[in-house]
Amino acid sequence: MYRYDEFDQQLVNERVEQFRGQVARRLSGELEEDEFKPLRLMNGLYLQLHAYMLRVAIPYGTLSSKQMRMLAHIARKYDRDYGHFTTRQNIQYNWPKLGDVPDILKDLATVEMHAIQTSGNCIRNVTSDQYAGVAADEIEDPRIASEIIRQWSTLHPEFSFLPRKFKIAVTGSPHDRAAIKVHDIGLIIVRNDKGEVGFEVYVGGGQGRTPMVGPRIREFLPKNELLAYLEAILRVYNELGRRDNLYKARIKILVHQTGAEKFAQMVEDEFAKIDKTGELNLPNDEIERITAYFADPAYKELPTISADFQAKKSEDPAFAAWVANNVAEHKVPGYAIVNISLKPIGGIPGDASADQMDAIADLMQKYSMDEIRVTHEQNLTLPYVEQGDLYDLWQSLKAHDLATANISQITDIIACPGLDYCNLANARSIPLAQEISERFGTGERADAIGELKIKISGCINACGHHHVGHIGILGVDKKGVEFYQITLGGSADENASLGDIVGPAFTEDKVIDAIETIVDTYLDKKQDGEKFLETYRRVGLAPFKETLYAAG
Amino acid sequence: MPLVKDGRVTDDSWTAVGDDDQRPDGCSIIVSLERWQKDREDLRKCNQPLGIRLKSDQPPSLIEEDLGHFGLIALEFPVYKDGRAYSYARRLRDEMGYKGEIRAVGNVLRDQFLFMLRCGFDSFEVQKEKDVAAWKDALAEMSVFYQPGADTRTPVLSLRQRKIAAKKST
Ligand code: HEM
Ligand code: SF4
């Protein structure tokens, strides 16, 4: 993984001290809250319902065990012994004290971490594929471009006061695990017909109250020109993005109102004016320098199938179930990708205790070459596990309540913080996720239901990605009563789509039954081996509407 | 409002002239875009230094043909959150080759000084006295810059290139 050089480290250290000064000015009263707000937001510090919330960046989701231990340490020392992994490959602490935050950031800096630009109207933490570097279908590790973008976007003098926040995601595989089409900019690494590697560029996707799947504006962008091209997009957006209406300020609105083709032309015009021989042009040796950090680790030569592993699978059905759901294929024979579910049945999606984080750090060292990934579905991924170690790893995970065998199943739910933490919420999200999780659990029924992604947001801002849930649940408010609107058929992968509203919203006591009805309808309509989304795309909304509202 | 230029508080040698004011003779004047568009012929003929003040929804492309007339361009920040003028300054410096003074006016605050400098601003109408006093500290807070800007600070990429070159030559 990437390691800071003296420049990276110096910048983060200076940023900590700069923020310490800003906090001191706030505490002394020199700064009013409204003046302090943009400063703290530039550093991931929100004021929530009950307390401050600090959002720490995990750039493109990669962590070492040392960093994981630091996250545990911070949870213990400055918070209430837990942290919350988010859909944007960040971790949030819900209870830090303002005066402690500079020290937290200082601790983070010692392990090459920061909270820079995890909020505010600037370029946010770059996100990527949790299987980067280990997916068989990958053209190039997307973390190389992500790190280049991380550096370029950090404290960008021109783009720190954009009309609205700006999110960039990168994938290196044709199978998109990073939901790039619902980002302000989505990059797919591709190979052109000359065999050169570059980027396909999508712009203007997003969720929130106006969900959109981003159109493609560039078929092939050479690697060296990446930053110049991004700068062109951002400059057009910075000048023309709407600033009169918060809800129309994202780039998706500009792209939509301008038209994708015309917008693409404006970017090309601006791009033509930027000096591409100058310092924005990425020199090959800088690309190589960063690439070297993401080179394959020293893999062993292992048999494609470990006999011991096969034997354990047939001996222990619980282990076999976990393997079937949580373990993915690795590009190197004999290795496996292991997903750790942070969705225990009835638990809070994405939460991990300090003790769990420490335990995971041990397991990273022991079984996964010291590395882990945070996924946009609020789970964790161990990228380099030998098949022969899977059984031992599974047992250790079980001991820490981290072996729930439910990746991509109906209980692997994304939920926003909702009314429990968030002052914009109409409804609770977390308790609903817990109830659904308990209703369906793991085991035969859940296995029969198969891949089904439920995503819950407590309000139209869509932090819980409900638009792209196979089943999306949105908290709406009707005269002070919590209601939930259900959408079906959303998806965030390479065939991204937005869900269709199924009908009138449900009250809290009816919504779980409604989910059950939807599931039963699917199981009834399903043809051989069809997943929920496939069935939905075949049969459409009608049968679901019928069963849901028939009685009423 | 104090004016900071080259890191020092400086007397302002420019006079702002309202849209309906009589044009004063013999001094350097700043006019609005509207006044420039209305009185262009008159203003072009007078041989006193001319500056123009652009609001945040008035991109410099509107005066691209006329840049040669202006010794100063003031770009307005109606609120610090409105960051359009950062791009305008970059465009003026990098794309239009403008060499005159670019002045930041409006909601110009301490925590933005460095960003503004890096985008090509070189004079600042600072809103708060205590921000003026903190000028030096504000600039000293950061010494590492990833991006090339319109100023002379060397971006990290170039520093890394130099390191590689130095290694190769030894
Ligand atoms: C309680 C604190 C939170 C508040 C007040 C909040 C507020 C918002 C708002 C206002 C938006 C809409 C912005 C827009 O599209 O213009 C938004 C979007 C979003 N937020 Fe949050 N949020 C909170 C917590 C979270 C958390 C914990 C996560 C991650 C789990 C998250 C992830 C997102 C994502 C992914 C979007 C998606 C929309 C997009 O960027 O297109 N937010 N949030
Ligand atoms: S979706 Fe709404 S309720 Fe949920 S965290 Fe975002 S803003 Fe808060």
PDB file of N, CA and C and ligand atoms in Angstrom, chain A residues 48 55 92 165 415-429 456-466 474-475, ligand 2:
ATOM      1  N   GLN A  48     -23.739  17.238  15.209  1.00  0.00           N
ATOM      2  CA  GLN A  48     -24.927  16.416  15.015  1.00  0.00           C
ATOM      3  C   GLN A  48     -25.964  16.678  16.089  1.00  0.00           C
ATOM      4  N   ARG A  55     -15.361  12.624  11.049  1.00  0.00           N
ATOM      5  CA  ARG A  55     -15.274  11.660   9.958  1.00  0.00           C
ATOM      6  C   ARG A  55     -13.822  11.584   9.483  1.00  0.00           C
ATOM      7  N   GLN A  92     -16.480   7.022  11.146  1.00  0.00           N
ATOM      8  CA  GLN A  92     -16.998   8.152  11.907  1.00  0.00           C
ATOM      9  C   GLN A  92     -16.983   7.837  13.390  1.00  0.00           C
ATOM     10  N   LYS A 165     -20.452  19.725  -2.440  1.00  0.00           N
ATOM     11  CA  LYS A 165     -19.463  18.661  -2.301  1.00  0.00           C
ATOM     12  C   LYS A 165     -19.250  17.917  -3.622  1.00  0.00           C
ATOM     13  N   ALA A 415     -27.548   1.244   5.991  1.00  0.00           N
ATOM     14  CA  ALA A 415     -28.490   2.174   6.605  1.00  0.00           C
ATOM     15  C   ALA A 415     -27.747   3.441   6.988  1.00  0.00           C
ATOM     16  N   CYS A 416     -28.370   4.574   6.780  1.00  0.00           N
ATOM     17  CA  CYS A 416     -27.776   5.840   7.206  1.00  0.00           C
ATOM     18  C   CYS A 416     -27.982   5.989   8.711  1.00  0.00           C
ATOM     19  N   PRO A 417     -27.400   6.992   9.350  1.00  0.00           N
ATOM     20  CA  PRO A 417     -27.574   7.144  10.800  1.00  0.00           C
ATOM     21  C   PRO A 417     -29.020   7.449  11.199  1.00  0.00           C
ATOM     22  N   GLY A 418     -29.735   8.133  10.323  1.00  0.00           N
ATOM     23  CA  GLY A 418     -31.155   8.389  10.587  1.00  0.00           C
ATOM     24  C   GLY A 418     -31.413   9.170  11.865  1.00  0.00           C
ATOM     25  N   LEU A 419     -32.639   9.052  12.338  1.00  0.00           N
ATOM     26  CA  LEU A 419     -33.107   9.867  13.459  1.00  0.00           C
ATOM     27  C   LEU A 419     -32.324   9.640  14.761  1.00  0.00           C
ATOM     28  N   ASP A 420     -31.576   8.552  14.838  1.00  0.00           N
ATOM     29  CA  ASP A 420     -30.813   8.332  16.063  1.00  0.00           C
ATOM     30  C   ASP A 420     -29.654   9.318  16.226  1.00  0.00           C
ATOM     31  N   TYR A 421     -29.166   9.832  15.095  1.00  0.00           N
ATOM     32  CA  TYR A 421     -28.031  10.757  15.178  1.00  0.00           C
ATOM     33  C   TYR A 421     -28.218  12.045  14.376  1.00  0.00           C
ATOM     34  N   CYS A 422     -29.063  11.990  13.358  1.00  0.00           N
ATOM     35  CA  CYS A 422     -28.976  13.016  12.325  1.00  0.00           C
ATOM     36  C   CYS A 422     -30.110  14.012  12.449  1.00  0.00           C
ATOM     37  N   ASN A 423     -29.781  15.299  12.382  1.00  0.00           N
ATOM     38  CA  ASN A 423     -30.815  16.315  12.577  1.00  0.00           C
ATOM     39  C   ASN A 423     -31.640  16.597  11.325  1.00  0.00           C
ATOM     40  N   LEU A 424     -31.338  15.919  10.236  1.00  0.00           N
ATOM     41  CA  LEU A 424     -32.162  16.111   9.041  1.00  0.00           C
ATOM     42  C   LEU A 424     -33.179  14.990   8.857  1.00  0.00           C
ATOM     43  N   ALA A 425     -33.096  13.977   9.720  1.00  0.00           N
ATOM     44  CA  ALA A 425     -33.871  12.754   9.491  1.00  0.00           C
ATOM     45  C   ALA A 425     -35.371  12.951   9.662  1.00  0.00           C
ATOM     46  N   ASN A 426     -36.147  12.217   8.845  1.00  0.00           N
ATOM     47  CA  ASN A 426     -37.589  12.106   9.038  1.00  0.00           C
ATOM     48  C   ASN A 426     -37.924  10.882   9.866  1.00  0.00           C
ATOM     49  N   ALA A 427     -37.047   9.894   9.791  1.00  0.00           N
ATOM     50  CA  ALA A 427     -37.400   8.609  10.373  1.00  0.00           C
ATOM     51  C   ALA A 427     -36.131   7.892  10.813  1.00  0.00           C
ATOM     52  N   ARG A 428     -36.342   6.856  11.624  1.00  0.00           N
ATOM     53  CA  ARG A 428     -35.203   6.063  12.065  1.00  0.00           C
ATOM     54  C   ARG A 428     -34.801   5.069  10.972  1.00  0.00           C
ATOM     55  N   SER A 429     -33.532   4.867  10.815  1.00  0.00           N
ATOM     56  CA  SER A 429     -33.038   3.907   9.833  1.00  0.00           C
ATOM     57  C   SER A 429     -32.462   2.686  10.532  1.00  0.00           C
ATOM     58  N   ILE A 456     -31.308   1.715   3.220  1.00  0.00           N
ATOM     59  CA  ILE A 456     -32.272   2.548   3.956  1.00  0.00           C
ATOM     60  C   ILE A 456     -31.731   3.957   4.212  1.00  0.00           C
ATOM     61  N   SER A 457     -32.498   4.957   3.845  1.00  0.00           N
ATOM     62  CA  SER A 457     -32.156   6.345   4.176  1.00  0.00           C
ATOM     63  C   SER A 457     -33.259   6.952   5.028  1.00  0.00           C
ATOM     64  N   GLY A 458     -32.854   7.749   5.994  1.00  0.00           N
ATOM     65  CA  GLY A 458     -33.830   8.371   6.886  1.00  0.00           C
ATOM     66  C   GLY A 458     -34.469   9.619   6.317  1.00  0.00           C
ATOM     67  N   CYS A 459     -33.952  10.104   5.175  1.00  0.00           N
ATOM     68  CA  CYS A 459     -34.578  11.234   4.488  1.00  0.00           C
ATOM     69  C   CYS A 459     -34.072  11.260   3.059  1.00  0.00           C
ATOM     70  N   ILE A 460     -34.611  12.200   2.300  1.00  0.00           N
ATOM     71  CA  ILE A 460     -34.368  12.253   0.860  1.00  0.00           C
ATOM     72  C   ILE A 460     -32.900  12.512   0.486  1.00  0.00           C
ATOM     73  N   ASN A 461     -32.075  12.894   1.455  1.00  0.00           N
ATOM     74  CA  ASN A 461     -30.664  13.105   1.113  1.00  0.00           C
ATOM     75  C   ASN A 461     -29.951  11.826   0.699  1.00  0.00           C
ATOM     76  N   ALA A 462     -30.538  10.706   1.018  1.00  0.00           N
ATOM     77  CA  ALA A 462     -30.099   9.428   0.439  1.00  0.00           C
ATOM     78  C   ALA A 462     -28.713   8.978   0.869  1.00  0.00           C
ATOM     79  N   CYS A 463     -28.311   9.331   2.083  1.00  0.00           N
ATOM     80  CA  CYS A 463     -27.022   8.848   2.579  1.00  0.00           C
ATOM     81  C   CYS A 463     -26.987   7.317   2.596  1.00  0.00           C
ATOM     82  N   GLY A 464     -28.134   6.690   2.744  1.00  0.00           N
ATOM     83  CA  GLY A 464     -28.194   5.223   2.798  1.00  0.00           C
ATOM     84  C   GLY A 464     -28.390   4.593   1.433  1.00  0.00           C
ATOM     85  N   HIS A 465     -28.236   5.401   0.357  1.00  0.00           N
ATOM     86  CA  HIS A 465     -28.249   4.865  -1.025  1.00  0.00           C
ATOM     87  C   HIS A 465     -29.558   4.169  -1.402  1.00  0.00           C
ATOM     88  N   HIS A 466     -30.692   4.560  -0.818  1.00  0.00           N
ATOM     89  CA  HIS A 466     -31.915   3.792  -1.089  1.00  0.00           C
ATOM     90  C   HIS A 466     -32.286   3.753  -2.569  1.00  0.00           C
ATOM     91  N   LEU A 474     -37.073   4.550   2.189  1.00  0.00           N
ATOM     92  CA  LEU A 474     -36.841   5.968   2.435  1.00  0.00           C
ATOM     93  C   LEU A 474     -37.769   6.459   3.532  1.00  0.00           C
ATOM     94  N   GLY A 475     -37.199   7.061   4.543  1.00  0.00           N
ATOM     95  CA  GLY A 475     -38.009   7.629   5.612  1.00  0.00           C
ATOM     96  C   GLY A 475     -38.657   8.919   5.150  1.00  0.00           C
TER      97      GLY A 475
HETATM   98  S1  SF4 C   2     -30.257  10.236   4.647  1.00  0.00           S
HETATM   99 FE1  SF4 C   2     -31.088  11.948   5.759  1.00  0.00          FE
HETATM  100  S2  SF4 C   2     -31.464  11.060   7.749  1.00  0.00           S
HETATM  101 FE2  SF4 C   2     -30.024   9.740   6.792  1.00  0.00          FE
HETATM  102  S3  SF4 C   2     -28.058  10.510   7.470  1.00  0.00           S
HETATM  103 FE3  SF4 C   2     -28.524  11.412   5.497  1.00  0.00          FE
HETATM  104  S4  SF4 C   2     -29.399  13.350   6.004  1.00  0.00           S
HETATM  105 FE4  SF4 C   2     -29.494  12.111   7.839  1.00  0.00          FE
END
